[in-house]
CSV table of C-alpha atoms in Angstrom, one decimal:
chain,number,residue,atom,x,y,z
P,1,UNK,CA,-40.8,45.4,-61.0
P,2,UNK,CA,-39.0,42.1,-62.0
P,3,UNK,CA,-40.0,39.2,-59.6
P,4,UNK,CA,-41.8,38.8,-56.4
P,5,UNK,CA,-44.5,37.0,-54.8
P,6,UNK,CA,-48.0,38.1,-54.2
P,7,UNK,CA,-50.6,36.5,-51.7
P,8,UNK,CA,-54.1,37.0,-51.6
P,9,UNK,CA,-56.7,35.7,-49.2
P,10,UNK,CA,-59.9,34.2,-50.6
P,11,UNK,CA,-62.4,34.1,-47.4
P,12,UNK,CA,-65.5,31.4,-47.5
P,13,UNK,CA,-67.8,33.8,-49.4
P,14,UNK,CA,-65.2,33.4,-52.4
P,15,UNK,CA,-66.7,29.8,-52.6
P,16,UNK,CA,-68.0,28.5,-56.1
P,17,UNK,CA,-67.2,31.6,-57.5
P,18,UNK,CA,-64.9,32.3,-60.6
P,19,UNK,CA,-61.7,33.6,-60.3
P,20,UNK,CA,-60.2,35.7,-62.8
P,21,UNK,CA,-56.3,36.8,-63.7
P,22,UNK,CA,-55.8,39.5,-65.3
P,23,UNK,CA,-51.7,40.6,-66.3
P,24,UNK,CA,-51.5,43.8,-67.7
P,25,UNK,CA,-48.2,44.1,-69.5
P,26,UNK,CA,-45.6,46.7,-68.3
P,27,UNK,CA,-42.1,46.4,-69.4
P,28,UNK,CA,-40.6,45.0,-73.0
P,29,UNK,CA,-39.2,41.3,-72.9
P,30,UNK,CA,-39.4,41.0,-69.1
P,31,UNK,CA,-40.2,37.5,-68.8
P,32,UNK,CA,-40.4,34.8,-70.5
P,33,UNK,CA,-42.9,32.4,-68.5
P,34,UNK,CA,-44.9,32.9,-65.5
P,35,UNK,CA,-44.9,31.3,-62.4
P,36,UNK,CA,-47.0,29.0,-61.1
P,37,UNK,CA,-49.7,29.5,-58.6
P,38,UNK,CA,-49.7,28.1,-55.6
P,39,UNK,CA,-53.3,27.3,-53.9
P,40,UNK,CA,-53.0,26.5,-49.9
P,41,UNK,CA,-54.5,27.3,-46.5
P,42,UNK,CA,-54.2,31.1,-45.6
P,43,UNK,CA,-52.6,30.6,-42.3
P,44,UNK,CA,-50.1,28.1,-44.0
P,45,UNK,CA,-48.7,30.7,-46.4
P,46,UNK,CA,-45.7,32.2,-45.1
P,47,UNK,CA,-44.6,28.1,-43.3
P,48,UNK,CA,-45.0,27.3,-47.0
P,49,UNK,CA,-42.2,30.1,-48.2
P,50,UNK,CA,-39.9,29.3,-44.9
P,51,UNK,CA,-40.1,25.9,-45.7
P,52,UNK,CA,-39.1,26.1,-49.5
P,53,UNK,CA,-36.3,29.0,-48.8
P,54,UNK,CA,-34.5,27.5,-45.3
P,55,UNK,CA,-31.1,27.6,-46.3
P,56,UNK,CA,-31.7,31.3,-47.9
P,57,UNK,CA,-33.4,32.6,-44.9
P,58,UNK,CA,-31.2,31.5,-43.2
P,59,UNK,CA,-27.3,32.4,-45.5
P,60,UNK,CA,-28.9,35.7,-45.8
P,61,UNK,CA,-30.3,36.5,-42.5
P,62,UNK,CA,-26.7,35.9,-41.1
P,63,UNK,CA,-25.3,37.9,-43.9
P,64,UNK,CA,-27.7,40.2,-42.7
P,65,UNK,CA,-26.9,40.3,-39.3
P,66,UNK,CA,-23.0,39.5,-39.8
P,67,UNK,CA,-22.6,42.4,-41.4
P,68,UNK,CA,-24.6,45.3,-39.5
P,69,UNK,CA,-23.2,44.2,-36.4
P,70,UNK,CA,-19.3,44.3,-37.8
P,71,UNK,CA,-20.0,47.9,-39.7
P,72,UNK,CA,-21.5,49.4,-36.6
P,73,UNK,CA,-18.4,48.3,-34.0
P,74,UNK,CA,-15.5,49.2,-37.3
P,75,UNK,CA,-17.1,52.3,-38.1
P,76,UNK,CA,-15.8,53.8,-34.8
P,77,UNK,CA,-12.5,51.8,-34.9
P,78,UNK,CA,-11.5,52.5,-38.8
P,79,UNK,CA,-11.6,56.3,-37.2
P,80,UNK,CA,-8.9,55.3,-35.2
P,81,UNK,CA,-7.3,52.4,-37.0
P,82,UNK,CA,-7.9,52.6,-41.1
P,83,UNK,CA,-5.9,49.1,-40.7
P,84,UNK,CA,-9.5,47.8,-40.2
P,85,UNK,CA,-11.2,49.5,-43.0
P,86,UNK,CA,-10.8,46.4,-45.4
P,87,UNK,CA,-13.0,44.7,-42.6
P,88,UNK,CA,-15.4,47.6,-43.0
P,89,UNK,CA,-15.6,46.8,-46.6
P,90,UNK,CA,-16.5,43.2,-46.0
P,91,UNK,CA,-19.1,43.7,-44.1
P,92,UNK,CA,-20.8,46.3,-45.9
P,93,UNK,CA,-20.8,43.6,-49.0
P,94,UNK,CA,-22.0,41.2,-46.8
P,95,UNK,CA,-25.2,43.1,-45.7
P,96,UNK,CA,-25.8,43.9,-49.6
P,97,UNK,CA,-25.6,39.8,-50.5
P,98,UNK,CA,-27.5,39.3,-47.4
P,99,UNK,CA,-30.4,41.3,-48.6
P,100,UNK,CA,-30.2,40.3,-51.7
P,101,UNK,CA,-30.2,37.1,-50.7
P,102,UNK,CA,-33.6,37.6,-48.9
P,103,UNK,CA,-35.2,39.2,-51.6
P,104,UNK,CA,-34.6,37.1,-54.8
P,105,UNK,CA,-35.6,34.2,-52.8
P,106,UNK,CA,-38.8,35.8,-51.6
P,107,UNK,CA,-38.4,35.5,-47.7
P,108,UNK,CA,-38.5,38.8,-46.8
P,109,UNK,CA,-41.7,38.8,-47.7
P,110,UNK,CA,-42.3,37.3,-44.2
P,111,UNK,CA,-42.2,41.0,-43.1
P,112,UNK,CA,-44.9,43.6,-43.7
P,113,UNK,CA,-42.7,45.4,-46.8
P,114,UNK,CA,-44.4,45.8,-49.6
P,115,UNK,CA,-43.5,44.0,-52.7
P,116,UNK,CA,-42.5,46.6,-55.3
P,117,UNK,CA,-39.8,47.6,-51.7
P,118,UNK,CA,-38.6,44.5,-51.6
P,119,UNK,CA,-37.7,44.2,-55.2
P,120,UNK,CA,-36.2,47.5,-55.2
P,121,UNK,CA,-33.8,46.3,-52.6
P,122,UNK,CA,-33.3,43.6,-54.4
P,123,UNK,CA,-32.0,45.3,-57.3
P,124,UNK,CA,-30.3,48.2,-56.0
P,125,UNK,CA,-28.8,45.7,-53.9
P,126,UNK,CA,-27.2,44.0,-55.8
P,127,UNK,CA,-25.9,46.4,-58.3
P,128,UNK,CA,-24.6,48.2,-54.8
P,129,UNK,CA,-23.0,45.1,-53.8
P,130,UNK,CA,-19.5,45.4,-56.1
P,131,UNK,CA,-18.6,48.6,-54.8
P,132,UNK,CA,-17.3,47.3,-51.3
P,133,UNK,CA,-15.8,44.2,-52.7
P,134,UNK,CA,-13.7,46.3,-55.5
P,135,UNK,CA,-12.6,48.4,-52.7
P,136,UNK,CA,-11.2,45.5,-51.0
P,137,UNK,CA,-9.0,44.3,-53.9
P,138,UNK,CA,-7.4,47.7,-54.4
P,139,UNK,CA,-4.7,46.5,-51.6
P,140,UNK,CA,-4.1,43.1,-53.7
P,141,UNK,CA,-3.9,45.4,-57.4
P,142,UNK,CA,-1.4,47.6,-55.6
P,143,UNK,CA,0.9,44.6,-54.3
P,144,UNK,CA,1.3,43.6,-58.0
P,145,UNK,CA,3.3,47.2,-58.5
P,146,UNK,CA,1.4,47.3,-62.0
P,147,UNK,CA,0.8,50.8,-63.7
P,148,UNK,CA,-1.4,49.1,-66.1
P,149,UNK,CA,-3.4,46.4,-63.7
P,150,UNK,CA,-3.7,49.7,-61.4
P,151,UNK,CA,-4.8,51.6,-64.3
P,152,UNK,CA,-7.6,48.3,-65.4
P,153,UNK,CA,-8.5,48.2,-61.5
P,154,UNK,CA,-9.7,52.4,-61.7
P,155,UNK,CA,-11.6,51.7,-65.1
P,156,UNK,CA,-13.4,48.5,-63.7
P,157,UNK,CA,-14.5,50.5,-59.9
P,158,UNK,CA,-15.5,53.6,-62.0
P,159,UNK,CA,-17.5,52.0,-65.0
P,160,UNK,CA,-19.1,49.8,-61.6
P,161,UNK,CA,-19.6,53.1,-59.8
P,162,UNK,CA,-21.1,55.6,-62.9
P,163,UNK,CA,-23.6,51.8,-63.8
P,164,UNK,CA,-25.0,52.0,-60.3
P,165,UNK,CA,-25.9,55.7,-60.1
P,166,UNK,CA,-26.9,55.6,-63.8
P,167,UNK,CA,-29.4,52.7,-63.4
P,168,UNK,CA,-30.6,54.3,-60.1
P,169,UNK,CA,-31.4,57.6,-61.4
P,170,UNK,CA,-33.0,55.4,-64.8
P,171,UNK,CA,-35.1,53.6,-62.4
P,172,UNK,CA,-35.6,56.5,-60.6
P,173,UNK,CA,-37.1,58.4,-63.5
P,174,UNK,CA,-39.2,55.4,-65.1
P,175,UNK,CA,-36.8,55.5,-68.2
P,176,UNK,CA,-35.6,51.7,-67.5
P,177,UNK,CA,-36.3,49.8,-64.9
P,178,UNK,CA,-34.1,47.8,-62.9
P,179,UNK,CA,-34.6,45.1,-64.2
P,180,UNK,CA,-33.9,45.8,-67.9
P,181,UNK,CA,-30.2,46.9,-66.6
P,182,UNK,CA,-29.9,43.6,-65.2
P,183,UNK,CA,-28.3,42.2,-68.2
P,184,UNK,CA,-25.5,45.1,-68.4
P,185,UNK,CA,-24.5,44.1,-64.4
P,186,UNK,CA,-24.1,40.6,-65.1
P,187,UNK,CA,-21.9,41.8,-68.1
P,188,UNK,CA,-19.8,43.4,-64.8
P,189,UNK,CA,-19.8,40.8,-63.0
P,190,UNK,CA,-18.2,38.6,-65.2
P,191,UNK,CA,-15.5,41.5,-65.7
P,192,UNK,CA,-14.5,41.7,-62.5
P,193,UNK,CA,-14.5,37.9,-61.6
P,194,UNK,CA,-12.0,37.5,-64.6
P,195,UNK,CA,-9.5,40.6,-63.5
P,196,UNK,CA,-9.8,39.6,-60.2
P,197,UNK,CA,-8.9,35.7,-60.6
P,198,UNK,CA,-6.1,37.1,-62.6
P,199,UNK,CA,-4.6,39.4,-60.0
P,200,UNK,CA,-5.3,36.4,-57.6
P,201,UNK,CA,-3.2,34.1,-60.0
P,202,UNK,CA,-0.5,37.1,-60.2
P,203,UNK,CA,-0.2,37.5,-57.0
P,204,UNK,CA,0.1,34.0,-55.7
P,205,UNK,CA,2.7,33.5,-59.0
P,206,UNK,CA,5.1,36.4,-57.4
P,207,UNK,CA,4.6,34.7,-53.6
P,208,UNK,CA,4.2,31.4,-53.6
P,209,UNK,CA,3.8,30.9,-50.2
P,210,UNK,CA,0.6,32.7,-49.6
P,211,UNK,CA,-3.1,33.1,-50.2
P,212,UNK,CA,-3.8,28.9,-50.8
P,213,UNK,CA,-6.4,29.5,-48.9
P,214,UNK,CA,-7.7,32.4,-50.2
P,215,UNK,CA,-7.2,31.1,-53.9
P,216,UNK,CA,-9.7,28.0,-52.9
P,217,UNK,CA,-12.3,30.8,-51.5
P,218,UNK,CA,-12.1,33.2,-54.7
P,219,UNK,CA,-12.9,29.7,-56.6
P,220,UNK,CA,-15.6,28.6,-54.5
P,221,UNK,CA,-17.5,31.7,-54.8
P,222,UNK,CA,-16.5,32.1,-58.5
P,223,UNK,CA,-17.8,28.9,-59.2
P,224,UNK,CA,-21.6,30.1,-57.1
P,225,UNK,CA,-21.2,33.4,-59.1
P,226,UNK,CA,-21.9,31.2,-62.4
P,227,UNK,CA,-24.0,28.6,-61.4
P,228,UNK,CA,-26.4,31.7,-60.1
P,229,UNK,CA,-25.8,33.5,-63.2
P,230,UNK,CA,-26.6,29.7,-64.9
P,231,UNK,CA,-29.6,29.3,-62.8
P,232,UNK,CA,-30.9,32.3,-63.2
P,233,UNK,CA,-30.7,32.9,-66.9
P,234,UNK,CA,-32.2,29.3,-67.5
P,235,UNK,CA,-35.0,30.2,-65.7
P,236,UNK,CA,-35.9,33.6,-66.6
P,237,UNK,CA,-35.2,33.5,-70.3
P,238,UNK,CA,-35.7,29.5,-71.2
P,239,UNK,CA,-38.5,28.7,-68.7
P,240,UNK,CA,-36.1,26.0,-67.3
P,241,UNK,CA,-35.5,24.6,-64.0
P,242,UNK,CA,-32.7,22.7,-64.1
P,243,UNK,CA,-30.6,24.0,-61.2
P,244,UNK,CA,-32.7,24.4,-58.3
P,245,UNK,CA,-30.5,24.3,-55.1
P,246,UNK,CA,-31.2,27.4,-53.6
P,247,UNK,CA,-28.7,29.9,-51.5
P,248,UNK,CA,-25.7,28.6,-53.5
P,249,UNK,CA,-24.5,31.5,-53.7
P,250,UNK,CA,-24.9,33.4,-50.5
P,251,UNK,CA,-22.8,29.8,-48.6
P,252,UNK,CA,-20.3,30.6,-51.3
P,253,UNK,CA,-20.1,34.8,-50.3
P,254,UNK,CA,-19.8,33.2,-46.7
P,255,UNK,CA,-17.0,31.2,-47.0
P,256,UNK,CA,-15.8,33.5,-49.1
P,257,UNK,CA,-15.7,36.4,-46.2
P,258,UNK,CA,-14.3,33.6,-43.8
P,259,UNK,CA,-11.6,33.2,-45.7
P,260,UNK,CA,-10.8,37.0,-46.3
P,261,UNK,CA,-11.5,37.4,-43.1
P,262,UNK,CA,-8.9,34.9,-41.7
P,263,UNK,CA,-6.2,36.1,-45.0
P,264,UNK,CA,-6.8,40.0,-43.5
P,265,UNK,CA,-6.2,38.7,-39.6
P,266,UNK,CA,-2.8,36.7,-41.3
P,267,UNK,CA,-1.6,40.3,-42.7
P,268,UNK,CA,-2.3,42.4,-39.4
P,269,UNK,CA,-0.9,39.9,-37.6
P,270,UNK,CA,2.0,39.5,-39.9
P,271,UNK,CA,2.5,43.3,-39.9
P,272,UNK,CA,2.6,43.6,-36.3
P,273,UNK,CA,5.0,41.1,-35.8
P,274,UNK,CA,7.5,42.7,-38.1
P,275,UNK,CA,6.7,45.9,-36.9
P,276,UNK,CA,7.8,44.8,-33.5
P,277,UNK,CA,11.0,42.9,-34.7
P,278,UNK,CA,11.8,46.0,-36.2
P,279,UNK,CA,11.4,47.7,-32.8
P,280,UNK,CA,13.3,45.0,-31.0
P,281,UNK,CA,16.0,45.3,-33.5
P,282,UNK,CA,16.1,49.1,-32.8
P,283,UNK,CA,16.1,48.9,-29.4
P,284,UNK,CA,18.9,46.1,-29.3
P,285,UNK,CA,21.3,48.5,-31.2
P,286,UNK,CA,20.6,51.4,-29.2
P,287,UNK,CA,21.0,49.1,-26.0
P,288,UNK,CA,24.1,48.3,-23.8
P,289,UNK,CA,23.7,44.6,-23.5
P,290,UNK,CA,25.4,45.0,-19.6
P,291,UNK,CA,23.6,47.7,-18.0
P,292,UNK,CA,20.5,47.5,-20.5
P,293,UNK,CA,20.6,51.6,-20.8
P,294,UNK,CA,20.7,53.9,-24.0
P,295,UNK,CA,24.3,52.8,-25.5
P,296,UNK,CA,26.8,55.4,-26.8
P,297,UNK,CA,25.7,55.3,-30.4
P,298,UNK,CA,22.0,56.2,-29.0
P,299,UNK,CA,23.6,59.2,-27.0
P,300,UNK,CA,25.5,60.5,-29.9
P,301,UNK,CA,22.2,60.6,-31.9
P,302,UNK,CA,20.4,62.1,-29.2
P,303,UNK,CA,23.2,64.8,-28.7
P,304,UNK,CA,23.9,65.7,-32.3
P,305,UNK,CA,19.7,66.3,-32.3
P,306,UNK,CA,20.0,68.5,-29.1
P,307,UNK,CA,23.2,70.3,-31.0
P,308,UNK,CA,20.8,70.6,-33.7
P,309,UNK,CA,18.3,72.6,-32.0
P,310,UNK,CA,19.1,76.1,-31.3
P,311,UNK,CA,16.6,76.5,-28.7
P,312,UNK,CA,17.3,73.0,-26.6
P,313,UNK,CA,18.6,73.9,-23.1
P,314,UNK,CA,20.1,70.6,-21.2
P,315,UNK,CA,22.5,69.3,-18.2
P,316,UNK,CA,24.9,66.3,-19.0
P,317,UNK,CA,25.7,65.0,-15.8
P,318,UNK,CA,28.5,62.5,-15.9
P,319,UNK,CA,29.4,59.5,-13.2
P,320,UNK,CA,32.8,57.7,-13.2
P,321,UNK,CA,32.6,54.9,-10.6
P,322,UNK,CA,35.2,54.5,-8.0
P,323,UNK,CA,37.5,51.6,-6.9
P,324,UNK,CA,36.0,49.8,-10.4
P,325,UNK,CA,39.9,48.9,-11.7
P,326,UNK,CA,40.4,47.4,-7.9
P,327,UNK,CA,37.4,45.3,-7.5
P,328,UNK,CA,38.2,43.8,-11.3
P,329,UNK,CA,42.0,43.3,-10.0
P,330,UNK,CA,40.9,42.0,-7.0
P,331,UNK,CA,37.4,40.0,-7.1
P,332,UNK,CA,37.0,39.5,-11.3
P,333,UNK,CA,35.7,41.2,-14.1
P,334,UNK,CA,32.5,39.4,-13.3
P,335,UNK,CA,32.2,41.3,-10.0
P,336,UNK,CA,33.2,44.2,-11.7
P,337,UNK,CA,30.5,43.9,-14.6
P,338,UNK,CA,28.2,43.5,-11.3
P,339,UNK,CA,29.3,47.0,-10.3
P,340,UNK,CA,28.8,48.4,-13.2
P,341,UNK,CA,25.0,46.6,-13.6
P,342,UNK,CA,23.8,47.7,-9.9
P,343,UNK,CA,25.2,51.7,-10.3
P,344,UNK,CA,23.3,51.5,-13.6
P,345,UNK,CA,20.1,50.7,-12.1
P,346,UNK,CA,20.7,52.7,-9.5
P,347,UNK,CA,20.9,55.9,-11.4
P,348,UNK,CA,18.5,54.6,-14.3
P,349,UNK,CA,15.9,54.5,-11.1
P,350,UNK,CA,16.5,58.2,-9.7
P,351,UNK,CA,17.2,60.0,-13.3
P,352,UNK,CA,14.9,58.2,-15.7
P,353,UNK,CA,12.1,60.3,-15.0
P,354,UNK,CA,13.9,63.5,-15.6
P,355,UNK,CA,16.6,62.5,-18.8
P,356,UNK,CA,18.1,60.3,-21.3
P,357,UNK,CA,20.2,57.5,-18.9
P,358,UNK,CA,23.0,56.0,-20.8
């Protein structure tokens, strides 16, 4: 099944007797060492695996958390808004590192799952975990307006795609286990961290001005992707234990999501604010700056589209204002403008409800 740990308790009767290990052999090549035993007080067990797994318990139990919480609220609001559904896709990679992040460090075991469960999630979560995240960069590939980085982007999500149902079904059907696929994901991995800091490095090359920030956060986590990768390889194939500082990886996924997080608020909010400078522009040249009604280039549009509807029935009431020339003559055009601006409201404040004032 590929890792795990398994505690058994040894009562007082167990005393000056001899204990035997037997390890039957199941899969080809799947280790290269074994582990070491750890002999302690029953009821100091599970303190003992907190205690050496803190930071993981902790990284992933937020990941955890982070993300169930985020995907339960944005499931509802990506209905409504699919502005939010890159958010969506965060936080379902987030839950996948999480639990993967509870699992290859062992403290899930804390809970009453059995092992061979928790090493299944282990696995599947993490081959599961580069769906979400590829989805996420599909915005970033399309920027680039490249037919052939669009073209590498498809080939990279569907060869991740047809490897995770494949090595599920393989598991599924005792053909390969999980873990003997493990070598082909890492082989994906690597793929995508390469196209990906490319069309990072593309993309900040057209705009200068933006994504700093999220350049520093690709390389952090990058740069936890490998030593991982380092650690674990060392470990599993060489019997070394060089790099030991555990959760490395999960800080560098959360810091990571901060920073995508914060990069996807900068668009929105960008988006929005040109989308209502647009709107402000619109409404400016559609506006009489006096009277601050529709202007006559609004009420041309607006009749050429009732002109263009056969079925449109409408009024056109028209109002000239009296003694206007005389009160200019006599009191200013700035009284005049004045009785041009108070008629205006008046009849914007009885008609509005019923018609276009302007």
């Amino acid at each position: 099944i590929g890792s795990g740990i398994q505690i058994i308790n040894f009562s007082n009767d167990n005393k000056g007797k001899e204990l035997r290990i037997v390890l039957e052999v199941g899969e080809n090549q799947a280790f290269s060492k074994i582990d070491e035993i750890w002999i302690s007080e029953w009821s100091d067990s599970y303190r003992l695996i907190l205690a050496e797994n803190r930071l993981p318990f902790f990284l992933g139990a937020f990941l955890v958390v982070f993300g169930i919480v985020v995907t339960t609220i944005l499931i509802f609001v990506v209905a409504v808004s699919p502005q939010y559904s890159n958010i969506l896709l965060l936080s379902i990679f987030a839950i996948c590192m999480g639990l993967w992040t509870l699992c290859y460090h062992n403290v899930i075991l804390l809970f009453p799952i059995p092992l061979y469960s928790v090493t299944l999630i282990e696995y599947m979560s993490l081959f599961m975990a580069p769906l979400p995240i590829i989805g996420y960069m599909y915005g970033y590939v399309k920027q680039l307006e490249s037919k052939r980085l669009l073209l590498c982007y498809k080939i990279l999500l569907g060869g991740q795609f047809i490897s995770t149902i494949v090595s599920i079904v393989l598991h599924a059907t005792d053909i390969v286990h999980a873990a003997g696929l493990l070598f082909f994901h890492h082989i994906l991995f690597v793929l995508h961290s390469f196209f990906f800091a490319y069309i990072l490095y593309a993309g900040t090359k057209k705009n200068k001005n933006r994504r700093k920030l999220y350049t520093i956060g690709l390389v952090i986590v990058l740069a936890s992707i490998v030593y991982e990768l380092v650690s674990y390889v060392l470990g599993r194939y060489l019997g070394l234990s060089v790099l030991e500082i555990k959760g490395v990886l999960s800080l560098g996924i959360i810091v990571f999501i901060a920073i995508l997080v914060l990069d996807l608020y900068h668009d929105i909010t960008l988006r929005k604010m040109e989308a209502h400078e647009r709107a402000l522009l619109i409404k400016r040249a559609n506006t009489d700056e006096l009277t601050q009604l529709n202007n006559r280039r609004f009420c041309t549009e607006y009749m050429k589209e009732l002109d263009a509807d056969e079925d449109s029935k409408y009024t056109i009431i028209s109002f000239d204002l009296n003694n206007l020339k005389k009160t200019n003559d006599q009191y200013g055009h700035v009284q005049g403008d004045l009785l041009i601006k108070k008629a205006a409201e008046l009849i914007d404040e009885i008609f509005s409800g019923s018609g276009i004032v302007g």
